[in-house]
XYZ file of C-alpha atoms in Angstrom:
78
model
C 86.632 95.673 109.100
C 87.221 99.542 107.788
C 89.841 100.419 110.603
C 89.934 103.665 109.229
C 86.633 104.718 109.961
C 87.133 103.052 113.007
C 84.958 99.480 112.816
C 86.855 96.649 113.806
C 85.473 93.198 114.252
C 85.644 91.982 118.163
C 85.382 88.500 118.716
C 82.971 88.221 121.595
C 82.566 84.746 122.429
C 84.324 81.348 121.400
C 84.109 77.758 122.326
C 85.844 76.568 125.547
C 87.899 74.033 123.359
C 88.892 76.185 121.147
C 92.555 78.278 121.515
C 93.140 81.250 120.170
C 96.282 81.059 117.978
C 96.469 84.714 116.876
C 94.833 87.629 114.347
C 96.690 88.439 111.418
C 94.805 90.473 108.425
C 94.309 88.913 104.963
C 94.427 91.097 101.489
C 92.316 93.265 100.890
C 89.699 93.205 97.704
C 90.091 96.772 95.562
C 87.082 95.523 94.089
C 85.352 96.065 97.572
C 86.885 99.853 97.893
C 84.210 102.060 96.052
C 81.168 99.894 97.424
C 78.935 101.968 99.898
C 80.397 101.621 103.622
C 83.446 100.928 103.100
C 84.743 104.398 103.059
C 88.898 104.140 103.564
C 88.713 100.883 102.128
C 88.507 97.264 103.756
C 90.533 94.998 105.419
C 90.008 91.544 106.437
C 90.983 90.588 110.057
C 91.776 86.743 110.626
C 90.773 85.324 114.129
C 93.031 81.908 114.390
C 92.341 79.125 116.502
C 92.993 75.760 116.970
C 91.145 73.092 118.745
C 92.291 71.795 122.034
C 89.835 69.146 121.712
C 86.409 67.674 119.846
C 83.576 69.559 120.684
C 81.241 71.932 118.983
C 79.984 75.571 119.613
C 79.462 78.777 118.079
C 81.664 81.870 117.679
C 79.826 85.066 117.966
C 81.375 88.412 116.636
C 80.567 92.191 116.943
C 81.730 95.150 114.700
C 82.005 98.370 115.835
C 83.557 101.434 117.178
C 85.411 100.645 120.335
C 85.286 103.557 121.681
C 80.956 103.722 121.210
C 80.696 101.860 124.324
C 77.262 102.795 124.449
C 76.036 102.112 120.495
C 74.939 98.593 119.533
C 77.415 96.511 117.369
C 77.051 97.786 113.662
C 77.088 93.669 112.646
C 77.132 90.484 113.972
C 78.210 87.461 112.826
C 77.449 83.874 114.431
């Protein structure tokens, strides 16, 4: 994510058996700062879950600006 230029990772779908157990962010990489699109710098967004039971599926996530309803996600991530 680069919150301050307003792109935040949404997570859009997640297996029925899954729970969410809360976001927290992780460190950031200064490394990462001066590449190209990550202007303000970047910070990492945890999505925790924990399984309720066995199963499999697929998490699917969108980045963008939440308040560009209309614009397509900027990534996605499955």
């Amino acid at each position: 994510s680069v919150p301050t230029a307003g792109y935040v990772w949404n997570m859009d779908e997640a297996p029925a058996f899954m729970e969410p157990a809360g976001e927290s962010t992780r460190g950031t990489d200064p490394a990462h700062q001066s590449l190209p699109g990550f202007t303000g710098g970047n910070h990492y967004l945890g999505f925790d879950y924990v399984a309720k039971a066995t199963g499999s599926g697929t998490f699917k996530l969108s980045e963008g600006r939440p308040w560009e309803s209309d614009a397509p996600p900027t990534e996605t991530y499955t």
